[in-house]
Amino acid sequence: LEYYIIEPDGTMSHRETIATPRSTMIHDFQITETDAIFWDLPVVFDLDLAIQYINDPLAGAMPYQWKPEFGSRIGVMPLAGGADRIQWFDIDPCYVFHPMNAFDTADGKVVCDMMKYPVAPLFPAPDGRPASGAPPKATLVRWTFDPKGASDSFSERPLDDHAGEFPRLDERFT
């Protein structure tokens, strides 16, 4: 995972390489005033399948696959901090394409609101079957992490039970 900070004038002021155990499909990430939040979720990239797909898209398998056995984790890193300062939080397997908001609390916690899928849509299981029996639905949840705490536990709270995607917040407060 490569992380960059680009200044308003277009210059790169920071670059960080973050080691991950496998190549996963990280669709987006979040930032607060103090931290960057990364989603290392179990949609896994397979280079051999990608090469097959490039050579013959009709015969090749999708190079990204849902592999929940690899687990899910969320990384919280100080914005300009090093990869050695990232704190990982293990969570149940799930998938997130789009965040809504993230912010710091006065007591040092990191709060992330996003649309969470229990199973990744669009990506098959390794045997090519759909990852679930019915199309999965994303719901709005809030994850709260305590990177300064003594454990790697976190809390999850549903914010709404309606299925949806592409959440938005009031841009005047962005």
Short mmCIF file of N, CA and C in Angstrom, two decimals:
data_model
loop_
_atom_site.label_atom_id
_atom_site.label_comp_id
_atom_site.label_asym_id
_atom_site.label_seq_id
_atom_site.Cartn_x
_atom_site.Cartn_y
_atom_site.Cartn_z
N LEU A 1 0.87 -1.17 0.00
CA LEU A 1 0.00 0.00 0.00
C LEU A 1 0.91 1.22 0.00
N GLU A 2 0.66 2.13 -0.91
CA GLU A 2 1.43 3.36 -0.99
C GLU A 2 0.56 4.53 -0.55
N TYR A 3 1.09 5.38 0.30
CA TYR A 3 0.38 6.53 0.84
C TYR A 3 1.20 7.78 0.52
N TYR A 4 0.55 8.79 -0.03
CA TYR A 4 1.23 10.03 -0.41
C TYR A 4 0.47 11.22 0.18
N ILE A 5 1.21 12.27 0.48
CA ILE A 5 0.60 13.55 0.79
C ILE A 5 1.04 14.52 -0.30
N ILE A 6 0.05 15.08 -0.99
CA ILE A 6 0.30 16.04 -2.06
C ILE A 6 -0.16 17.41 -1.57
N GLU A 7 0.70 18.38 -1.64
CA GLU A 7 0.40 19.74 -1.19
C GLU A 7 -0.45 20.47 -2.23
N PRO A 8 -1.10 21.57 -1.83
CA PRO A 8 -1.93 22.32 -2.79
C PRO A 8 -1.20 22.76 -4.04
N ASP A 9 0.13 22.97 -3.95
CA ASP A 9 0.88 23.39 -5.14
C ASP A 9 1.28 22.20 -6.02
N GLY A 10 0.87 20.98 -5.65
CA GLY A 10 1.14 19.79 -6.45
C GLY A 10 2.40 19.04 -6.07
N THR A 11 3.17 19.54 -5.12
CA THR A 11 4.38 18.83 -4.72
C THR A 11 4.04 17.74 -3.71
N MET A 12 4.81 16.66 -3.79
CA MET A 12 4.63 15.57 -2.84
C MET A 12 5.49 15.85 -1.62
N SER A 13 4.87 15.93 -0.45
CA SER A 13 5.61 16.23 0.77
C SER A 13 5.87 14.99 1.61
N HIS A 14 5.19 13.88 1.30
CA HIS A 14 5.37 12.68 2.12
C HIS A 14 4.99 11.45 1.30
N ARG A 15 5.77 10.40 1.47
CA ARG A 15 5.46 9.11 0.86
C ARG A 15 5.71 8.03 1.88
N GLU A 16 4.79 7.11 1.97
CA GLU A 16 4.90 6.04 2.96
C GLU A 16 4.52 4.72 2.30
N THR A 17 5.36 3.70 2.45
CA THR A 17 5.02 2.35 2.00
C THR A 17 4.56 1.57 3.21
N ILE A 18 3.37 1.00 3.10
CA ILE A 18 2.78 0.24 4.20
C ILE A 18 2.70 -1.22 3.77
N ALA A 19 3.41 -2.08 4.47
CA ALA A 19 3.42 -3.50 4.13
C ALA A 19 2.07 -4.12 4.47
N THR A 20 1.55 -4.91 3.55
CA THR A 20 0.32 -5.67 3.79
C THR A 20 0.60 -7.12 3.45
N PRO A 21 -0.10 -8.05 4.09
CA PRO A 21 0.19 -9.47 3.86
C PRO A 21 -0.21 -9.98 2.47
N ARG A 22 -1.05 -9.22 1.78
CA ARG A 22 -1.51 -9.63 0.45
C ARG A 22 -1.98 -8.39 -0.28
N SER A 23 -2.19 -8.52 -1.57
CA SER A 23 -2.69 -7.40 -2.36
C SER A 23 -4.21 -7.43 -2.34
N THR A 24 -4.80 -6.47 -1.67
CA THR A 24 -6.26 -6.40 -1.58
C THR A 24 -6.78 -5.22 -2.37
N MET A 25 -8.06 -5.26 -2.67
CA MET A 25 -8.72 -4.21 -3.44
C MET A 25 -9.17 -3.12 -2.47
N ILE A 26 -8.32 -2.13 -2.28
CA ILE A 26 -8.65 -1.00 -1.40
C ILE A 26 -9.25 0.07 -2.30
N HIS A 27 -10.56 0.23 -2.22
CA HIS A 27 -11.27 1.13 -3.12
C HIS A 27 -11.17 2.59 -2.69
N ASP A 28 -11.03 2.82 -1.39
CA ASP A 28 -11.01 4.18 -0.87
C ASP A 28 -10.35 4.15 0.50
N PHE A 29 -10.23 5.29 1.14
CA PHE A 29 -9.74 5.38 2.51
C PHE A 29 -10.32 6.64 3.11
N GLN A 30 -10.05 6.87 4.38
CA GLN A 30 -10.59 8.04 5.05
C GLN A 30 -9.47 8.80 5.75
N ILE A 31 -9.72 10.10 5.99
CA ILE A 31 -8.80 10.89 6.79
C ILE A 31 -9.59 11.71 7.80
N THR A 32 -8.93 12.00 8.91
CA THR A 32 -9.44 12.94 9.89
C THR A 32 -8.43 14.07 9.95
N GLU A 33 -8.58 14.95 10.91
CA GLU A 33 -7.58 16.02 11.05
C GLU A 33 -6.22 15.48 11.45
N THR A 34 -6.18 14.27 12.05
CA THR A 34 -4.92 13.74 12.57
C THR A 34 -4.50 12.40 11.98
N ASP A 35 -5.42 11.64 11.39
CA ASP A 35 -5.11 10.26 10.99
C ASP A 35 -5.60 9.92 9.59
N ALA A 36 -4.94 8.92 9.01
CA ALA A 36 -5.41 8.27 7.78
C ALA A 36 -5.90 6.89 8.17
N ILE A 37 -7.02 6.46 7.59
CA ILE A 37 -7.64 5.19 7.93
C ILE A 37 -7.70 4.34 6.67
N PHE A 38 -7.10 3.14 6.75
CA PHE A 38 -7.02 2.23 5.60
C PHE A 38 -7.85 0.99 5.86
N TRP A 39 -8.52 0.50 4.81
CA TRP A 39 -9.35 -0.70 4.91
C TRP A 39 -8.65 -1.84 4.19
N ASP A 40 -8.17 -2.80 4.94
CA ASP A 40 -7.52 -3.99 4.38
C ASP A 40 -8.55 -5.12 4.49
N LEU A 41 -9.37 -5.24 3.45
CA LEU A 41 -10.53 -6.13 3.46
C LEU A 41 -10.32 -7.29 2.48
N PRO A 42 -11.06 -8.40 2.63
CA PRO A 42 -10.71 -9.62 1.91
C PRO A 42 -11.19 -9.77 0.46
N VAL A 43 -11.07 -8.71 -0.33
CA VAL A 43 -11.17 -8.86 -1.78
C VAL A 43 -9.72 -8.85 -2.25
N VAL A 44 -9.24 -10.02 -2.66
CA VAL A 44 -7.82 -10.26 -2.87
C VAL A 44 -7.49 -10.35 -4.36
N PHE A 45 -6.38 -9.72 -4.75
CA PHE A 45 -5.90 -9.70 -6.13
C PHE A 45 -5.01 -10.90 -6.39
N ASP A 46 -5.20 -11.56 -7.54
CA ASP A 46 -4.40 -12.71 -7.95
C ASP A 46 -3.74 -12.35 -9.29
N LEU A 47 -2.42 -12.16 -9.30
CA LEU A 47 -1.69 -11.74 -10.50
C LEU A 47 -1.83 -12.76 -11.63
N ASP A 48 -1.76 -14.06 -11.32
CA ASP A 48 -1.88 -15.08 -12.37
C ASP A 48 -3.24 -14.99 -13.05
N LEU A 49 -4.30 -14.79 -12.27
CA LEU A 49 -5.63 -14.64 -12.86
C LEU A 49 -5.73 -13.37 -13.70
N ALA A 50 -5.06 -12.31 -13.26
CA ALA A 50 -5.07 -11.06 -14.03
C ALA A 50 -4.41 -11.26 -15.39
N ILE A 51 -3.31 -11.98 -15.43
CA ILE A 51 -2.62 -12.24 -16.69
C ILE A 51 -3.52 -13.08 -17.61
N GLN A 52 -4.16 -14.10 -17.05
CA GLN A 52 -5.10 -14.91 -17.85
C GLN A 52 -6.23 -14.04 -18.38
N TYR A 53 -6.74 -13.16 -17.55
CA TYR A 53 -7.86 -12.29 -17.93
C TYR A 53 -7.46 -11.33 -19.05
N ILE A 54 -6.25 -10.79 -18.96
CA ILE A 54 -5.75 -9.88 -20.01
C ILE A 54 -5.62 -10.63 -21.33
N ASN A 55 -5.11 -11.84 -21.25
CA ASN A 55 -4.90 -12.64 -22.47
C ASN A 55 -6.20 -13.12 -23.09
N ASP A 56 -7.21 -13.42 -22.25
CA ASP A 56 -8.48 -13.91 -22.77
C ASP A 56 -9.59 -13.56 -21.78
N PRO A 57 -10.16 -12.35 -21.88
CA PRO A 57 -11.17 -11.91 -20.92
C PRO A 57 -12.37 -12.84 -20.81
N LEU A 58 -12.71 -13.53 -21.87
CA LEU A 58 -13.88 -14.41 -21.82
C LEU A 58 -13.58 -15.73 -21.11
N ALA A 59 -12.33 -16.18 -21.15
CA ALA A 59 -11.97 -17.45 -20.53
C ALA A 59 -11.34 -17.27 -19.15
N GLY A 60 -10.79 -16.09 -18.90
CA GLY A 60 -10.10 -15.86 -17.63
C GLY A 60 -11.05 -15.56 -16.49
N ALA A 61 -10.63 -15.88 -15.29
CA ALA A 61 -11.42 -15.60 -14.09
C ALA A 61 -11.15 -14.18 -13.62
N MET A 62 -12.10 -13.63 -12.91
CA MET A 62 -11.94 -12.31 -12.33
C MET A 62 -10.70 -12.29 -11.42
N PRO A 63 -9.76 -11.35 -11.59
CA PRO A 63 -8.54 -11.36 -10.79
C PRO A 63 -8.72 -10.91 -9.35
N TYR A 64 -9.88 -10.35 -9.02
CA TYR A 64 -10.19 -9.99 -7.64
C TYR A 64 -11.25 -10.95 -7.13
N GLN A 65 -11.01 -11.56 -5.96
CA GLN A 65 -11.93 -12.54 -5.43
C GLN A 65 -12.20 -12.29 -3.96
N TRP A 66 -13.42 -12.63 -3.54
CA TRP A 66 -13.84 -12.53 -2.15
C TRP A 66 -13.28 -13.73 -1.39
N LYS A 67 -12.39 -13.47 -0.42
CA LYS A 67 -11.75 -14.53 0.36
C LYS A 67 -11.85 -14.17 1.85
N PRO A 68 -13.02 -14.37 2.45
CA PRO A 68 -13.22 -13.95 3.85
C PRO A 68 -12.30 -14.65 4.84
N GLU A 69 -11.76 -15.80 4.47
CA GLU A 69 -10.85 -16.51 5.37
C GLU A 69 -9.58 -15.71 5.65
N PHE A 70 -9.29 -14.70 4.82
CA PHE A 70 -8.12 -13.85 5.05
C PHE A 70 -8.39 -12.79 6.11
N GLY A 71 -9.65 -12.60 6.49
CA GLY A 71 -9.99 -11.63 7.53
C GLY A 71 -10.01 -10.21 7.01
N SER A 72 -10.38 -9.32 7.91
CA SER A 72 -10.45 -7.88 7.61
C SER A 72 -9.77 -7.13 8.73
N ARG A 73 -9.18 -6.00 8.38
CA ARG A 73 -8.58 -5.16 9.41
C ARG A 73 -8.59 -3.72 8.92
N ILE A 74 -8.57 -2.83 9.90
CA ILE A 74 -8.56 -1.40 9.64
C ILE A 74 -7.28 -0.84 10.25
N GLY A 75 -6.56 -0.04 9.45
CA GLY A 75 -5.33 0.58 9.94
C GLY A 75 -5.54 2.06 10.19
N VAL A 76 -5.08 2.52 11.34
CA VAL A 76 -5.14 3.95 11.69
C VAL A 76 -3.70 4.43 11.85
N MET A 77 -3.32 5.43 11.02
CA MET A 77 -1.96 5.93 11.01
C MET A 77 -1.98 7.45 11.12
N PRO A 78 -1.11 8.04 11.94
CA PRO A 78 -1.02 9.50 11.94
C PRO A 78 -0.78 10.01 10.52
N LEU A 79 -1.41 11.13 10.17
CA LEU A 79 -1.36 11.63 8.79
C LEU A 79 0.04 11.65 8.20
N ALA A 80 1.00 12.18 8.91
CA ALA A 80 2.37 12.22 8.40
C ALA A 80 3.25 11.22 9.12
N GLY A 81 2.62 10.32 9.86
CA GLY A 81 3.37 9.34 10.64
C GLY A 81 3.92 8.22 9.78
N GLY A 82 4.82 7.45 10.30
CA GLY A 82 5.40 6.34 9.57
C GLY A 82 4.56 5.09 9.64
N ALA A 83 4.84 4.16 8.72
CA ALA A 83 4.13 2.88 8.71
C ALA A 83 4.33 2.14 10.03
N ASP A 84 5.44 2.39 10.70
CA ASP A 84 5.68 1.74 11.99
C ASP A 84 4.75 2.27 13.08
N ARG A 85 4.01 3.34 12.80
CA ARG A 85 3.09 3.91 13.79
C ARG A 85 1.63 3.54 13.50
N ILE A 86 1.40 2.75 12.44
CA ILE A 86 0.03 2.35 12.13
C ILE A 86 -0.44 1.33 13.16
N GLN A 87 -1.70 1.47 13.57
CA GLN A 87 -2.30 0.51 14.49
C GLN A 87 -3.41 -0.22 13.73
N TRP A 88 -3.34 -1.55 13.73
CA TRP A 88 -4.32 -2.37 13.02
C TRP A 88 -5.38 -2.88 13.98
N PHE A 89 -6.61 -2.84 13.52
CA PHE A 89 -7.76 -3.33 14.29
C PHE A 89 -8.42 -4.44 13.48
N ASP A 90 -8.48 -5.65 14.03
CA ASP A 90 -9.14 -6.76 13.35
C ASP A 90 -10.65 -6.61 13.48
N ILE A 91 -11.35 -6.83 12.36
CA ILE A 91 -12.80 -6.76 12.34
C ILE A 91 -13.32 -7.99 11.61
N ASP A 92 -14.62 -8.23 11.69
CA ASP A 92 -15.22 -9.35 10.96
C ASP A 92 -15.12 -9.07 9.46
N PRO A 93 -14.97 -10.13 8.65
CA PRO A 93 -14.92 -9.92 7.20
C PRO A 93 -16.13 -9.14 6.70
N CYS A 94 -15.85 -8.18 5.85
CA CYS A 94 -16.88 -7.33 5.26
C CYS A 94 -16.24 -6.60 4.09
N TYR A 95 -17.01 -5.73 3.44
CA TYR A 95 -16.42 -4.92 2.38
C TYR A 95 -17.02 -3.52 2.40
N VAL A 96 -16.19 -2.54 2.07
CA VAL A 96 -16.59 -1.14 2.01
C VAL A 96 -16.05 -0.55 0.71
N PHE A 97 -16.94 0.04 -0.07
CA PHE A 97 -16.51 0.81 -1.23
C PHE A 97 -16.40 2.29 -0.87
N HIS A 98 -17.43 2.82 -0.19
CA HIS A 98 -17.54 4.28 -0.06
C HIS A 98 -17.75 4.74 1.37
N PRO A 99 -16.90 5.67 1.81
CA PRO A 99 -17.08 6.27 3.12
C PRO A 99 -18.03 7.47 3.06
N MET A 100 -18.52 7.86 4.22
CA MET A 100 -19.28 9.09 4.30
C MET A 100 -18.47 10.16 5.03
N ASN A 101 -17.90 9.78 6.17
CA ASN A 101 -17.22 10.78 6.99
C ASN A 101 -16.28 10.08 7.96
N ALA A 102 -15.31 10.83 8.45
CA ALA A 102 -14.43 10.36 9.52
C ALA A 102 -14.02 11.59 10.32
N PHE A 103 -13.86 11.39 11.63
CA PHE A 103 -13.48 12.52 12.48
C PHE A 103 -12.85 12.01 13.77
N ASP A 104 -12.13 12.92 14.43
CA ASP A 104 -11.52 12.65 15.73
C ASP A 104 -12.46 13.13 16.82
N THR A 105 -12.46 12.43 17.95
CA THR A 105 -13.23 12.88 19.10
C THR A 105 -12.29 13.57 20.08
N ALA A 106 -12.86 14.31 21.00
CA ALA A 106 -12.06 15.05 21.98
C ALA A 106 -11.20 14.13 22.84
N ASP A 107 -11.65 12.89 23.05
CA ASP A 107 -10.88 11.96 23.89
C ASP A 107 -9.92 11.08 23.08
N GLY A 108 -9.65 11.44 21.81
CA GLY A 108 -8.64 10.75 21.03
C GLY A 108 -9.10 9.57 20.20
N LYS A 109 -10.38 9.33 20.15
CA LYS A 109 -10.89 8.22 19.33
C LYS A 109 -11.04 8.67 17.87
N VAL A 110 -11.10 7.70 16.98
CA VAL A 110 -11.31 7.93 15.55
C VAL A 110 -12.64 7.30 15.18
N VAL A 111 -13.51 8.09 14.57
CA VAL A 111 -14.85 7.64 14.19
C VAL A 111 -14.95 7.63 12.67
N CYS A 112 -15.46 6.53 12.12
CA CYS A 112 -15.59 6.37 10.66
C CYS A 112 -17.01 5.93 10.34
N ASP A 113 -17.67 6.67 9.45
CA ASP A 113 -19.01 6.31 8.97
C ASP A 113 -18.89 5.87 7.52
N MET A 114 -19.50 4.72 7.19
CA MET A 114 -19.41 4.22 5.82
C MET A 114 -20.51 3.21 5.54
N MET A 115 -20.65 2.92 4.25
CA MET A 115 -21.58 1.90 3.80
C MET A 115 -20.85 0.56 3.85
N LYS A 116 -21.35 -0.36 4.67
CA LYS A 116 -20.68 -1.65 4.88
C LYS A 116 -21.51 -2.78 4.28
N TYR A 117 -20.84 -3.62 3.50
CA TYR A 117 -21.44 -4.84 2.96
C TYR A 117 -20.99 -6.02 3.82
N PRO A 118 -21.89 -6.95 4.15
CA PRO A 118 -21.46 -8.13 4.89
C PRO A 118 -20.62 -9.07 4.02
N VAL A 119 -20.84 -9.02 2.72
CA VAL A 119 -20.10 -9.80 1.72
C VAL A 119 -19.84 -8.86 0.54
N ALA A 120 -18.68 -8.96 -0.04
CA ALA A 120 -18.35 -8.06 -1.16
C ALA A 120 -19.23 -8.32 -2.36
N PRO A 121 -19.89 -7.29 -2.88
CA PRO A 121 -20.62 -7.46 -4.13
C PRO A 121 -19.64 -7.39 -5.30
N LEU A 122 -20.05 -7.87 -6.44
CA LEU A 122 -19.29 -7.76 -7.68
C LEU A 122 -18.11 -8.71 -7.79
N PHE A 123 -17.65 -9.28 -6.69
CA PHE A 123 -16.46 -10.12 -6.72
C PHE A 123 -16.83 -11.55 -6.36
N PRO A 124 -16.42 -12.52 -7.18
CA PRO A 124 -16.79 -13.90 -6.93
C PRO A 124 -15.92 -14.57 -5.86
N ALA A 125 -16.39 -15.71 -5.39
CA ALA A 125 -15.57 -16.58 -4.56
C ALA A 125 -14.50 -17.19 -5.47
N PRO A 126 -13.44 -17.79 -4.91
CA PRO A 126 -12.36 -18.34 -5.75
C PRO A 126 -12.82 -19.38 -6.77
N ASP A 127 -13.92 -20.09 -6.49
CA ASP A 127 -14.39 -21.10 -7.45
C ASP A 127 -15.27 -20.49 -8.53
N GLY A 128 -15.42 -19.15 -8.54
CA GLY A 128 -16.19 -18.47 -9.56
C GLY A 128 -17.65 -18.24 -9.23
N ARG A 129 -18.14 -18.90 -8.17
CA ARG A 129 -19.53 -18.69 -7.76
C ARG A 129 -19.70 -17.31 -7.15
N PRO A 130 -20.93 -16.79 -7.14
CA PRO A 130 -21.16 -15.53 -6.43
C PRO A 130 -20.80 -15.68 -4.95
N ALA A 131 -20.33 -14.61 -4.34
CA ALA A 131 -19.90 -14.66 -2.94
C ALA A 131 -21.06 -14.85 -1.97
N SER A 132 -22.29 -14.58 -2.42
CA SER A 132 -23.45 -14.80 -1.56
C SER A 132 -24.62 -15.23 -2.43
N GLY A 133 -25.64 -15.81 -1.79
CA GLY A 133 -26.80 -16.30 -2.51
C GLY A 133 -27.66 -15.22 -3.12
N ALA A 134 -27.66 -14.05 -2.52
CA ALA A 134 -28.44 -12.92 -3.02
C ALA A 134 -27.51 -11.71 -3.07
N PRO A 135 -27.83 -10.73 -3.91
CA PRO A 135 -26.97 -9.53 -3.93
C PRO A 135 -26.89 -8.90 -2.54
N PRO A 136 -25.68 -8.71 -2.02
CA PRO A 136 -25.56 -8.10 -0.69
C PRO A 136 -25.95 -6.63 -0.71
N LYS A 137 -26.40 -6.16 0.44
CA LYS A 137 -26.83 -4.76 0.56
C LYS A 137 -25.95 -4.06 1.59
N ALA A 138 -25.54 -2.84 1.26
CA ALA A 138 -24.74 -2.04 2.18
C ALA A 138 -25.66 -1.22 3.07
N THR A 139 -25.28 -1.11 4.34
CA THR A 139 -25.98 -0.24 5.27
C THR A 139 -24.97 0.69 5.93
N LEU A 140 -25.47 1.82 6.40
CA LEU A 140 -24.61 2.84 7.01
C LEU A 140 -24.27 2.43 8.45
N VAL A 141 -22.97 2.33 8.73
CA VAL A 141 -22.50 1.97 10.06
C VAL A 141 -21.47 2.99 10.54
N ARG A 142 -21.24 2.98 11.84
CA ARG A 142 -20.20 3.82 12.46
C ARG A 142 -19.23 2.91 13.18
N TRP A 143 -17.96 3.01 12.81
CA TRP A 143 -16.89 2.31 13.51
C TRP A 143 -16.16 3.34 14.36
N THR A 144 -15.86 2.97 15.60
CA THR A 144 -15.11 3.82 16.50
C THR A 144 -13.88 3.06 16.98
N PHE A 145 -12.71 3.66 16.79
CA PHE A 145 -11.43 3.07 17.15
C PHE A 145 -10.76 3.94 18.20
N ASP A 146 -9.96 3.31 19.05
CA ASP A 146 -9.21 4.04 20.06
C ASP A 146 -7.72 3.76 19.87
N PRO A 147 -7.07 4.47 18.94
CA PRO A 147 -5.66 4.17 18.65
C PRO A 147 -4.72 4.45 19.81
N LYS A 148 -5.16 5.21 20.77
CA LYS A 148 -4.32 5.48 21.94
C LYS A 148 -4.64 4.54 23.09
N GLY A 149 -5.63 3.67 22.90
CA GLY A 149 -6.06 2.74 23.94
C GLY A 149 -5.12 1.56 24.10
N ALA A 150 -5.43 0.74 25.08
CA ALA A 150 -4.58 -0.39 25.41
C ALA A 150 -4.91 -1.65 24.61
N SER A 151 -5.98 -1.62 23.81
CA SER A 151 -6.35 -2.82 23.06
C SER A 151 -6.63 -2.45 21.60
N ASP A 152 -6.79 -3.49 20.79
CA ASP A 152 -7.12 -3.26 19.39
C ASP A 152 -8.61 -3.50 19.13
N SER A 153 -9.42 -3.35 20.17
CA SER A 153 -10.85 -3.52 19.99
C SER A 153 -11.46 -2.25 19.39
N PHE A 154 -12.65 -2.40 18.85
CA PHE A 154 -13.35 -1.28 18.26
C PHE A 154 -14.83 -1.52 18.48
N SER A 155 -15.64 -0.52 18.19
CA SER A 155 -17.09 -0.72 18.28
C SER A 155 -17.71 -0.41 16.92
N GLU A 156 -18.82 -1.09 16.65
CA GLU A 156 -19.58 -0.85 15.45
C GLU A 156 -21.02 -0.59 15.85
N ARG A 157 -21.60 0.44 15.25
CA ARG A 157 -22.99 0.79 15.54
C ARG A 157 -23.69 1.10 14.23
N PRO A 158 -24.85 0.45 13.98
CA PRO A 158 -25.60 0.81 12.78
C PRO A 158 -26.15 2.23 12.91
N LEU A 159 -26.08 3.00 11.83
CA LEU A 159 -26.66 4.34 11.82
C LEU A 159 -27.99 4.38 11.09
N ASP A 160 -28.19 3.38 10.21
CA ASP A 160 -29.44 3.31 9.45
C ASP A 160 -29.56 1.89 8.92
N ASP A 161 -30.79 1.38 8.82
CA ASP A 161 -30.95 0.01 8.33
C ASP A 161 -31.41 -0.05 6.87
N HIS A 162 -31.52 1.10 6.22
CA HIS A 162 -31.88 1.12 4.80
C HIS A 162 -30.66 0.76 3.96
N ALA A 163 -30.88 -0.02 2.91
CA ALA A 163 -29.80 -0.33 1.98
C ALA A 163 -29.49 0.91 1.14
N GLY A 164 -28.23 1.10 0.83
CA GLY A 164 -27.86 2.27 0.03
C GLY A 164 -26.41 2.21 -0.39
N GLU A 165 -25.98 3.27 -1.03
CA GLU A 165 -24.60 3.43 -1.47
C GLU A 165 -24.33 4.91 -1.73
N PHE A 166 -23.07 5.24 -1.93
CA PHE A 166 -22.62 6.60 -2.21
C PHE A 166 -23.12 7.61 -1.18
N PRO A 167 -22.81 7.39 0.11
CA PRO A 167 -23.28 8.33 1.13
C PRO A 167 -22.62 9.69 0.95
N ARG A 168 -23.29 10.71 1.38
CA ARG A 168 -22.78 12.09 1.27
C ARG A 168 -22.97 12.79 2.60
N LEU A 169 -22.12 13.77 2.83
CA LEU A 169 -22.31 14.65 3.96
C LEU A 169 -22.43 16.07 3.41
N ASP A 170 -22.83 16.95 4.25
CA ASP A 170 -23.01 18.34 3.82
C ASP A 170 -21.65 18.92 3.46
N GLU A 171 -21.43 19.17 2.17
CA GLU A 171 -20.12 19.63 1.67
C GLU A 171 -19.66 20.95 2.29
N ARG A 172 -20.58 21.71 2.85
CA ARG A 172 -20.17 22.97 3.48
C ARG A 172 -19.29 22.72 4.71
N PHE A 173 -19.33 21.49 5.22
CA PHE A 173 -18.54 21.17 6.41
C PHE A 173 -17.32 20.30 6.09
N THR A 174 -17.05 20.10 4.81
CA THR A 174 -15.91 19.26 4.42
C THR A 174 -14.61 20.04 4.59
#
